[in-house]
Short mmCIF file of N, CA and C in Angstrom, two decimals:
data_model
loop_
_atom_site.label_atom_id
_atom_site.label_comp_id
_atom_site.label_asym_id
_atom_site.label_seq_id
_atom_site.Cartn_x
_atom_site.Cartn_y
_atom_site.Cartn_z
N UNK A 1 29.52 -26.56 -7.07
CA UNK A 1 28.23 -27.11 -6.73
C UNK A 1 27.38 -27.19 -8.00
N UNK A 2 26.45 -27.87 -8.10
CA UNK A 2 25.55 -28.20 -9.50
C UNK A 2 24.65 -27.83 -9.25
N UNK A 3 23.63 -27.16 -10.57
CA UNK A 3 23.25 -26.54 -10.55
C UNK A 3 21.52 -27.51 -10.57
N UNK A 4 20.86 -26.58 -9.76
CA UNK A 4 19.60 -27.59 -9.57
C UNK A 4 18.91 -26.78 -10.77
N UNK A 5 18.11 -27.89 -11.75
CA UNK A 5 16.99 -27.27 -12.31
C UNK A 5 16.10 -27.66 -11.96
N UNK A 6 15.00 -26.60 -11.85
CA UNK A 6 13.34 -26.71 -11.78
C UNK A 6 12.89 -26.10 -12.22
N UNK A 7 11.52 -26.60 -12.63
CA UNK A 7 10.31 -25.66 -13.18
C UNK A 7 10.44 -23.77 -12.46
N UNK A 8 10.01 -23.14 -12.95
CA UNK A 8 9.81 -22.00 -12.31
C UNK A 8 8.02 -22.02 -11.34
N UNK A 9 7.96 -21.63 -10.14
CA UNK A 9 7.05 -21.68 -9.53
C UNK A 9 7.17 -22.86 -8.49
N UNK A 10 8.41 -23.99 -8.82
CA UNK A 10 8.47 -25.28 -7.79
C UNK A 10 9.15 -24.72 -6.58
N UNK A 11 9.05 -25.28 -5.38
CA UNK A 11 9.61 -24.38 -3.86
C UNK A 11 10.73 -25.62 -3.59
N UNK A 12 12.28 -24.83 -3.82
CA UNK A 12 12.73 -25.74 -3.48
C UNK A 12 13.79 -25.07 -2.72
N UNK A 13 13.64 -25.67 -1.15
CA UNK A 13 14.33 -24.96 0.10
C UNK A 13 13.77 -23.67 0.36
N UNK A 14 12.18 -22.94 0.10
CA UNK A 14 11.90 -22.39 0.43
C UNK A 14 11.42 -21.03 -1.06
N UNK A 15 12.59 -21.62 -2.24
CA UNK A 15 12.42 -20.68 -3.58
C UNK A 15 11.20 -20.70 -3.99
N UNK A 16 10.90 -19.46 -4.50
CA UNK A 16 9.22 -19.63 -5.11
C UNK A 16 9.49 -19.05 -6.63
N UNK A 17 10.24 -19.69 -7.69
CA UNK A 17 9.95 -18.78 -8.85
C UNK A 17 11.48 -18.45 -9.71
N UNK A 18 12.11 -19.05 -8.90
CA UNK A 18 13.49 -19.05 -9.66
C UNK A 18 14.86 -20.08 -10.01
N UNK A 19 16.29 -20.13 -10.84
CA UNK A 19 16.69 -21.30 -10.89
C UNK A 19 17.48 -20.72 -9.76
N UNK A 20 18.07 -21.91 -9.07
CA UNK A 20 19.06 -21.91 -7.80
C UNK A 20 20.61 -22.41 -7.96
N UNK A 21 21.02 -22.27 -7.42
CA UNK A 21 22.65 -22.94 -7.22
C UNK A 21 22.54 -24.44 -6.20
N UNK A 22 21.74 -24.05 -5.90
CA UNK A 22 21.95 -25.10 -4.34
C UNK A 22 20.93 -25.28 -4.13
N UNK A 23 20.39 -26.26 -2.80
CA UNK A 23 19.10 -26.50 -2.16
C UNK A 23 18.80 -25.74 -1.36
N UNK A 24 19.33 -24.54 -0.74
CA UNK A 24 19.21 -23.81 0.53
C UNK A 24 18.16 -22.60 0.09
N UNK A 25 19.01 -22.25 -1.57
CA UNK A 25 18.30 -20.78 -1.64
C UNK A 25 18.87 -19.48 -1.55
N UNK A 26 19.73 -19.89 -0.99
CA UNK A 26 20.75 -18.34 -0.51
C UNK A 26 20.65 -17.39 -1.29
N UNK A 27 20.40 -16.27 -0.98
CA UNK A 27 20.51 -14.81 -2.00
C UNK A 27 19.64 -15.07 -3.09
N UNK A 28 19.01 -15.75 -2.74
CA UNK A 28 17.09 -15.62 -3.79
C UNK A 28 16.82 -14.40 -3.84
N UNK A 29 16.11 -13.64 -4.91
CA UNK A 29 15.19 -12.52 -4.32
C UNK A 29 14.09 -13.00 -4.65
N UNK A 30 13.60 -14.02 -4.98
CA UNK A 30 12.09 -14.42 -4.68
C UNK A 30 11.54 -14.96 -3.17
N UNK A 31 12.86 -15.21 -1.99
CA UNK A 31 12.63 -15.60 -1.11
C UNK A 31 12.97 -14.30 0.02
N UNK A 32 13.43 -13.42 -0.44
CA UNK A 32 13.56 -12.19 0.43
C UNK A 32 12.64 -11.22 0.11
N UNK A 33 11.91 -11.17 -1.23
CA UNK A 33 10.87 -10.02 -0.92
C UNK A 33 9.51 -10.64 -0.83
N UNK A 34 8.61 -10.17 -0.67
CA UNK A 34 7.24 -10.69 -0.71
C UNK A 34 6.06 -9.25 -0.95
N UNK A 35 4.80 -9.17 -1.18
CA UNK A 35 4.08 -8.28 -1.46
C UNK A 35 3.12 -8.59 -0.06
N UNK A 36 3.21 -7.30 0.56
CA UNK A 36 2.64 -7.16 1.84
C UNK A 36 1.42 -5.56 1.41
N UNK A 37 0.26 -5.74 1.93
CA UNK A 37 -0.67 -4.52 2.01
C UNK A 37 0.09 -3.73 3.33
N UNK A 38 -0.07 -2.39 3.12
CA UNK A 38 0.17 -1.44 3.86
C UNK A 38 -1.24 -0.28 3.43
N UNK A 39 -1.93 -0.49 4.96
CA UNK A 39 -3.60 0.66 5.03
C UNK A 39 -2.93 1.42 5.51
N UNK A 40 -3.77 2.65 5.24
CA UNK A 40 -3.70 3.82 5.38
C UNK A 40 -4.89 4.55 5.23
N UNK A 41 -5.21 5.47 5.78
CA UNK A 41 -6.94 6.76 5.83
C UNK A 41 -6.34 8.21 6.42
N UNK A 42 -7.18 8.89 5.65
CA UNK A 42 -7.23 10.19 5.87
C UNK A 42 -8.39 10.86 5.80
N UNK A 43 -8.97 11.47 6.02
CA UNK A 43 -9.76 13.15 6.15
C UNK A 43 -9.72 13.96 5.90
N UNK A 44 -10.50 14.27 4.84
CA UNK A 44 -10.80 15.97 4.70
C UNK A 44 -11.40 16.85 5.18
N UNK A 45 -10.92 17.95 5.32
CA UNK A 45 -12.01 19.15 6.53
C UNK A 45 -13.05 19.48 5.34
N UNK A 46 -12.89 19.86 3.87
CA UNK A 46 -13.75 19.89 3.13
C UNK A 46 -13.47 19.44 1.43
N UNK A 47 -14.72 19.06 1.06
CA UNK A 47 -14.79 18.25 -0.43
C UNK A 47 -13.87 19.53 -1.62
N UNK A 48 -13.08 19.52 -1.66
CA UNK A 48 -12.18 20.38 -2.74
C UNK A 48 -11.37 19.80 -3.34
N UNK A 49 -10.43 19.84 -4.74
CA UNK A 49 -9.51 19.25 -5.32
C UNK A 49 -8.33 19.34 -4.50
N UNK A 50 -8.13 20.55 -4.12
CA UNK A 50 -6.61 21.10 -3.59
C UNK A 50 -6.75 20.21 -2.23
N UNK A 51 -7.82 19.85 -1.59
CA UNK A 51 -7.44 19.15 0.09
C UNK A 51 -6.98 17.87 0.10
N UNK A 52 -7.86 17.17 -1.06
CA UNK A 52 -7.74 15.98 -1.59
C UNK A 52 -6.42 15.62 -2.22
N UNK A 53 -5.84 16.20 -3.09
CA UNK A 53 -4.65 16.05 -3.72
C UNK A 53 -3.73 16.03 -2.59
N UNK A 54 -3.49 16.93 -1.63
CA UNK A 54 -2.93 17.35 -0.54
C UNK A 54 -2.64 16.37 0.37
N UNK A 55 -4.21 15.73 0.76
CA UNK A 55 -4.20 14.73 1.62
C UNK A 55 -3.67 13.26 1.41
N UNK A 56 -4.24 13.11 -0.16
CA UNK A 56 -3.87 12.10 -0.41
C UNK A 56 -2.58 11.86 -0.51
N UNK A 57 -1.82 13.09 -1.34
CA UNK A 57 -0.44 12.55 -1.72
C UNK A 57 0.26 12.65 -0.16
N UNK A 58 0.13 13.28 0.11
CA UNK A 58 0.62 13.45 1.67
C UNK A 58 1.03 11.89 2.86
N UNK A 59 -0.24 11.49 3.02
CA UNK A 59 -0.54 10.23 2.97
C UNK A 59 0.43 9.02 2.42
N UNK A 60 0.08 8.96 1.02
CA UNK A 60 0.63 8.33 0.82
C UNK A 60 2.29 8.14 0.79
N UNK A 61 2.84 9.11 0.54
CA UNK A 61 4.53 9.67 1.00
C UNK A 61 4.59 9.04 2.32
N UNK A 62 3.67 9.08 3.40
CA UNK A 62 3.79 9.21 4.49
C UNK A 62 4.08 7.15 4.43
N UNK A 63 3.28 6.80 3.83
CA UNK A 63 3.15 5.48 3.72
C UNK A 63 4.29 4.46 3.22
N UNK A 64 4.48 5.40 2.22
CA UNK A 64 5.98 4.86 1.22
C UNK A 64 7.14 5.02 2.43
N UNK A 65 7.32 6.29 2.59
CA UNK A 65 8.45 6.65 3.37
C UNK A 65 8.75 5.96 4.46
N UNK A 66 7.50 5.76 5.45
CA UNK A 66 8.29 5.00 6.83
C UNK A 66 8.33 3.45 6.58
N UNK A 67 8.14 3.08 5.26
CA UNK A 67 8.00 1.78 4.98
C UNK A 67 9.13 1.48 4.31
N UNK A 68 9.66 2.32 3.83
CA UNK A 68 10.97 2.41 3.17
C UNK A 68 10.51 1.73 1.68
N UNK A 69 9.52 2.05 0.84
CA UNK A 69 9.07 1.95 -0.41
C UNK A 69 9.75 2.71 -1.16
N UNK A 70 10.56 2.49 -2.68
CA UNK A 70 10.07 2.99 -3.77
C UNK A 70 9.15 3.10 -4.59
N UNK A 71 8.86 3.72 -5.57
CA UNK A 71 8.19 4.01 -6.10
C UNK A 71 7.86 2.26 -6.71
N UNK A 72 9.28 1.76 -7.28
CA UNK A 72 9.20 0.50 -8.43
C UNK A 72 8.66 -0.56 -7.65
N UNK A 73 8.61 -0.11 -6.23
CA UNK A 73 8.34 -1.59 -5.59
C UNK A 73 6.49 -1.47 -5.24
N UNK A 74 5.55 -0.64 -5.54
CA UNK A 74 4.34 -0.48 -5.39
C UNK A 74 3.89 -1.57 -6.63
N UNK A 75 3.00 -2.51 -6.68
CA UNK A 75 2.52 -3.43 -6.80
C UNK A 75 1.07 -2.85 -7.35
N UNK A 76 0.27 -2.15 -6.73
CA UNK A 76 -1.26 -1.33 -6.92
C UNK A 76 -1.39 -0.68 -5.89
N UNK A 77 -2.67 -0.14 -5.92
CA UNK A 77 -3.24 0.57 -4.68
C UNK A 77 -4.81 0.80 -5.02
N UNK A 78 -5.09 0.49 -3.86
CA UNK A 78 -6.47 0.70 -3.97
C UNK A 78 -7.22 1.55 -2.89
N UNK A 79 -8.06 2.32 -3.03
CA UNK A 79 -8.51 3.44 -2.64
C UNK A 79 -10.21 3.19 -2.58
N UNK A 80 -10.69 3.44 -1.14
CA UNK A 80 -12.90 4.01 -1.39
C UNK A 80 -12.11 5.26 -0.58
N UNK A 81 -13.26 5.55 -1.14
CA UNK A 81 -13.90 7.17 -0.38
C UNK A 81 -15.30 7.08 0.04
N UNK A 82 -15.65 7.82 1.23
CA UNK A 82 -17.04 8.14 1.50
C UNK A 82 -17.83 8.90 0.75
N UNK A 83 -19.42 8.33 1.03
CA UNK A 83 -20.30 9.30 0.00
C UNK A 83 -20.50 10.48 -0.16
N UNK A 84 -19.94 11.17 0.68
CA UNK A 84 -19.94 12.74 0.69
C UNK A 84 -18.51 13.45 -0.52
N UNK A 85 -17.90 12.46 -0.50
CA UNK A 85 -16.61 12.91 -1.48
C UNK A 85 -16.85 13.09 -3.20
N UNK A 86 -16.86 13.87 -3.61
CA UNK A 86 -17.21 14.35 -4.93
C UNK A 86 -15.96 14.58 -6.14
N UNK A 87 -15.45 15.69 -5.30
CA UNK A 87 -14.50 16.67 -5.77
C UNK A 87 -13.47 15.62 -7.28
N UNK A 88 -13.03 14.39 -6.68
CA UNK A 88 -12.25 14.04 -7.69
C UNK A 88 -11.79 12.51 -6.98
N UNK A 89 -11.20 11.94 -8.02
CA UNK A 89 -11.21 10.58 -7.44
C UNK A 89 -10.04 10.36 -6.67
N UNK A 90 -9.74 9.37 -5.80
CA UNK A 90 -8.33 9.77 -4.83
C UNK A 90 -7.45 9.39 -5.75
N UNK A 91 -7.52 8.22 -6.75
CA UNK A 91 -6.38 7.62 -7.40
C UNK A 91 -5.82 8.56 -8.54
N UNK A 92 -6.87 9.97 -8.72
CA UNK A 92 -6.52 10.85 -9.71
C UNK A 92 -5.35 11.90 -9.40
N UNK A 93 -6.39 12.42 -7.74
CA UNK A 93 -4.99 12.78 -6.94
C UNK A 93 -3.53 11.73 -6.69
N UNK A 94 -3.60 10.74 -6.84
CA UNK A 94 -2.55 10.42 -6.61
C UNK A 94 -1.62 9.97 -7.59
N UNK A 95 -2.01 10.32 -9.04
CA UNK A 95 -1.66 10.47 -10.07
C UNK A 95 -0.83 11.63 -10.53
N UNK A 96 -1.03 12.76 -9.05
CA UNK A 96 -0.25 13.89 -9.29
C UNK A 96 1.66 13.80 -8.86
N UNK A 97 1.58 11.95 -7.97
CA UNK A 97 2.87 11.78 -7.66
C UNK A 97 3.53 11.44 -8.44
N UNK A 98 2.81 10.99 -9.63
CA UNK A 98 4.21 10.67 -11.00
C UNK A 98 3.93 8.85 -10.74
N UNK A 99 2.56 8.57 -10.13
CA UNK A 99 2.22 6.85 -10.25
C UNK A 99 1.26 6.43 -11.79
N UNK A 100 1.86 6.68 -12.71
CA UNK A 100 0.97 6.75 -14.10
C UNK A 100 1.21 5.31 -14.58
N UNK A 101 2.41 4.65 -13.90
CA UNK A 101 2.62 3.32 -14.46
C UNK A 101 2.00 2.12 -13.00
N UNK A 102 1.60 2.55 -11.84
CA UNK A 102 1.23 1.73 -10.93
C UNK A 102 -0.45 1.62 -10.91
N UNK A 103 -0.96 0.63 -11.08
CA UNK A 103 -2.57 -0.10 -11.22
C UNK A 103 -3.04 0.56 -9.95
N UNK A 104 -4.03 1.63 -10.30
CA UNK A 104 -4.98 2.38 -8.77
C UNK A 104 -6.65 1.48 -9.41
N UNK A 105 -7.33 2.07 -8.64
CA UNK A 105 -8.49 1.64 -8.54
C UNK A 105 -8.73 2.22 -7.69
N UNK A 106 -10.21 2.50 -7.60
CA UNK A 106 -11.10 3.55 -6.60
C UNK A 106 -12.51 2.68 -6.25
N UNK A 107 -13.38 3.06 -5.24
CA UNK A 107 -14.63 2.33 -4.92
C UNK A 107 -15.15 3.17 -3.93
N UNK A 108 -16.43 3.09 -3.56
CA UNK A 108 -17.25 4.01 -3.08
C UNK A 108 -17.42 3.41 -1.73
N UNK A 109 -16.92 3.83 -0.29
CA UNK A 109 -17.04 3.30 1.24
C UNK A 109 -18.51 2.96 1.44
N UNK A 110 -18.67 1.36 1.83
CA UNK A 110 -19.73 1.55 2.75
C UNK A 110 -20.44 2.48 3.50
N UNK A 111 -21.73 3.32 3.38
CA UNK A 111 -22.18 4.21 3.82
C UNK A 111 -22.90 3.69 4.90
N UNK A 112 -22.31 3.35 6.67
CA UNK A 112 -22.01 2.97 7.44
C UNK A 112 -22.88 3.97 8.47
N UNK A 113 -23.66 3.61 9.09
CA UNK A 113 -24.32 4.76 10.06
C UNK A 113 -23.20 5.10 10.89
N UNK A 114 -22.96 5.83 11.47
CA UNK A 114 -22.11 6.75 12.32
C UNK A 114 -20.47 6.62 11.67
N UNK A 115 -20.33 6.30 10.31
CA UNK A 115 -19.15 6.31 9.80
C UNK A 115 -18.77 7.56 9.80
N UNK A 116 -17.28 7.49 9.47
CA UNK A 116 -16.08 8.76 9.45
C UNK A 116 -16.71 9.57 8.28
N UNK A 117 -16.95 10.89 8.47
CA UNK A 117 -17.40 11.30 7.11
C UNK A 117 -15.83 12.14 6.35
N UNK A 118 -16.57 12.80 5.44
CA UNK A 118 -14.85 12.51 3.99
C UNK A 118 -13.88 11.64 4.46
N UNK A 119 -13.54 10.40 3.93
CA UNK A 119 -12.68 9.84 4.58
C UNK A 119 -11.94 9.01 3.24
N UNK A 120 -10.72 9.05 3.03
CA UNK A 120 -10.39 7.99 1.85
C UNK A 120 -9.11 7.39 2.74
N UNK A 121 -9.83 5.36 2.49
CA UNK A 121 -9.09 4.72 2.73
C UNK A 121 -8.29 4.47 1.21
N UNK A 122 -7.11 3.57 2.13
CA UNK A 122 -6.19 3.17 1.19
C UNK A 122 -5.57 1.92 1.60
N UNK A 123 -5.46 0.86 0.65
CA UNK A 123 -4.52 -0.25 0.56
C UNK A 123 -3.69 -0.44 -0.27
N UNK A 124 -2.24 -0.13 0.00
CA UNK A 124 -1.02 -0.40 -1.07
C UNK A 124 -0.70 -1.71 -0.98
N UNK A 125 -0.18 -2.50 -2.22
CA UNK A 125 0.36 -3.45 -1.87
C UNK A 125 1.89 -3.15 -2.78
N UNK A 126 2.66 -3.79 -2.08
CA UNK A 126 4.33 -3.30 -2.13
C UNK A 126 5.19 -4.56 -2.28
N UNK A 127 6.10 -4.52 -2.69
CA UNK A 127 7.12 -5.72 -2.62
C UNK A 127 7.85 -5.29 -1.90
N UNK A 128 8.61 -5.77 -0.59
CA UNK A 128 9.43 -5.45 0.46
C UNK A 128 10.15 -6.57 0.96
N UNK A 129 11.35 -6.32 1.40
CA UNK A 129 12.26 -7.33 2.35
C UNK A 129 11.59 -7.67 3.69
N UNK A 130 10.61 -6.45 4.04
CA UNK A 130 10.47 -6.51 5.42
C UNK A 130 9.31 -7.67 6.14
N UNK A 131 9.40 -7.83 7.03
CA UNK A 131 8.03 -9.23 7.54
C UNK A 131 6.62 -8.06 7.77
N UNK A 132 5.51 -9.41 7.66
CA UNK A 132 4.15 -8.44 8.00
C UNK A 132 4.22 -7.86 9.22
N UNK A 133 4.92 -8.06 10.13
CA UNK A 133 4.95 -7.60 11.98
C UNK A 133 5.28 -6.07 11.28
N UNK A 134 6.38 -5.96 10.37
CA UNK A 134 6.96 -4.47 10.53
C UNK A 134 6.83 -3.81 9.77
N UNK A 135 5.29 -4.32 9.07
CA UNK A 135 4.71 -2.84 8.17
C UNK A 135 3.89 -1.84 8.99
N UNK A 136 4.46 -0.69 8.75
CA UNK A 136 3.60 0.44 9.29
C UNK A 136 2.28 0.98 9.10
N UNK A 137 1.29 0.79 9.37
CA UNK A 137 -0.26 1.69 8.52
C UNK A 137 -0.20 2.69 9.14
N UNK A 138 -0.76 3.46 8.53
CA UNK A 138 -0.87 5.15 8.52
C UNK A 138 -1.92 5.66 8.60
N UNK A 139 -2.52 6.68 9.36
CA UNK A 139 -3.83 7.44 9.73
C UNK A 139 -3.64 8.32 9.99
N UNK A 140 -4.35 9.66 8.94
CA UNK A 140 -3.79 11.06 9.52
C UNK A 140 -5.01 11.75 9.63
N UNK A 141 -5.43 12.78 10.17
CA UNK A 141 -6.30 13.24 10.89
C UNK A 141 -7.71 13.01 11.68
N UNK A 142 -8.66 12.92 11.43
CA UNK A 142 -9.54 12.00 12.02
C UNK A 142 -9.59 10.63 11.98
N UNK A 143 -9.11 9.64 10.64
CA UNK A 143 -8.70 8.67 10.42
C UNK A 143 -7.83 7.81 11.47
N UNK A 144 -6.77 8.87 12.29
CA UNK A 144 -6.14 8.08 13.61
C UNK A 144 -7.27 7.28 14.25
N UNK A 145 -8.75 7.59 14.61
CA UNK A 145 -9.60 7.05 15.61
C UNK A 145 -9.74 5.61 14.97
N UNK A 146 -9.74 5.35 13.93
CA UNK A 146 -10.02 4.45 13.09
C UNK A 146 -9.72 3.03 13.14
N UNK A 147 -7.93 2.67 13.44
CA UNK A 147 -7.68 1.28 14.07
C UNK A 147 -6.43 1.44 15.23
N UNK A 148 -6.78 2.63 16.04
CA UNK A 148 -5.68 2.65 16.92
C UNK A 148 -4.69 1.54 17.57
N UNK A 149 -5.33 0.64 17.09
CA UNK A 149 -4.86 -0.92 17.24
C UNK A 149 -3.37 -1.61 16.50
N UNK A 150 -3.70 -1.06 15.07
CA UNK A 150 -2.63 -1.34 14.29
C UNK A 150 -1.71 -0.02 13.79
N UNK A 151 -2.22 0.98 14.05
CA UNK A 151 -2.02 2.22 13.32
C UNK A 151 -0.85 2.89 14.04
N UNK A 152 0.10 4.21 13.05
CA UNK A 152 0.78 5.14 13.42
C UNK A 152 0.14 5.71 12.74
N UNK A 153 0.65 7.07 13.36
CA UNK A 153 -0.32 8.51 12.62
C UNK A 153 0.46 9.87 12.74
N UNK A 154 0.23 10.71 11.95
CA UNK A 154 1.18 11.95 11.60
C UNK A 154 0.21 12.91 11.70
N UNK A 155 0.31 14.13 10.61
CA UNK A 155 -0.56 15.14 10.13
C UNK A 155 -2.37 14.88 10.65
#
């Protein structure tokens, strides 16, 4: 079969970004993975380094794991916390997992009348085989109340 050339970035049979064999695409990996957000929130009972580190990395394991993430396939993450949170930044705690090469960012939660107090959300974004139907979000302790809608929840 001959070999199709195209630009990189042209969609051809569905390819986004690579050269092909054929028109179909078969065994692309630009057409089998894609970068999907996976949320996630948690709670602290109180503003300390050790709860935070705890929670966060916790969390996030929790996030990677039932999603079936590696480490290489995290993309960024982005993290607020509520105004009551001091102690340290979440992306610092989560710097304790050995993510020194993945882009965090942090931001301060809408201070929301009757909002969740200590609360750090989270949005990973990941490269995965899997479709948006079968990403998991994660909510662990008070945070479950949060989108019982879309959410699983642990700890």
């Amino acid at each position: 079969m001959a070999r199709t050339r195209r630009r990189r970035g042209a969609s051809v049979g569905g390819c986004r970004g690579c050269w092909t064999t054929n028109e179909t695409s078969l065994g692309c990996p630009a057409v089998s993975r894609s970068v999907r957000a996976i949320r996630g929130a948690t709670t602290l009972d109180s503003d300390t380094r050790e709860q935070m580190i705890e929670r966060v990395t916790t969390l996030l394991a929790d996030m990677f794991g039932r999603n079936h993430v590696d480490l290489d396939d995290v993309v960024s993450i982005f993290f607020t916390a509520t105004d009551d949170l001091h102690c340290m930044f979440p992306a610092e705690a989560a710097r304790t997992m050995g993510l020194a090469d993945i882009p965090l960012m942090c931001a301060r939660e809408l201070a929301i009348t009757g909002g969740m107090p200590r609360c750090v959300r989270v949005m990973a974004y990941v490269e995965t085989h899997h479709p948006r139907a079968a990403v998991e979000h994660i909510y662990h302790g008070e945070a479950r109340t949060l989108r019982p809608d879309i959410g699983s929840s642990s700890p």
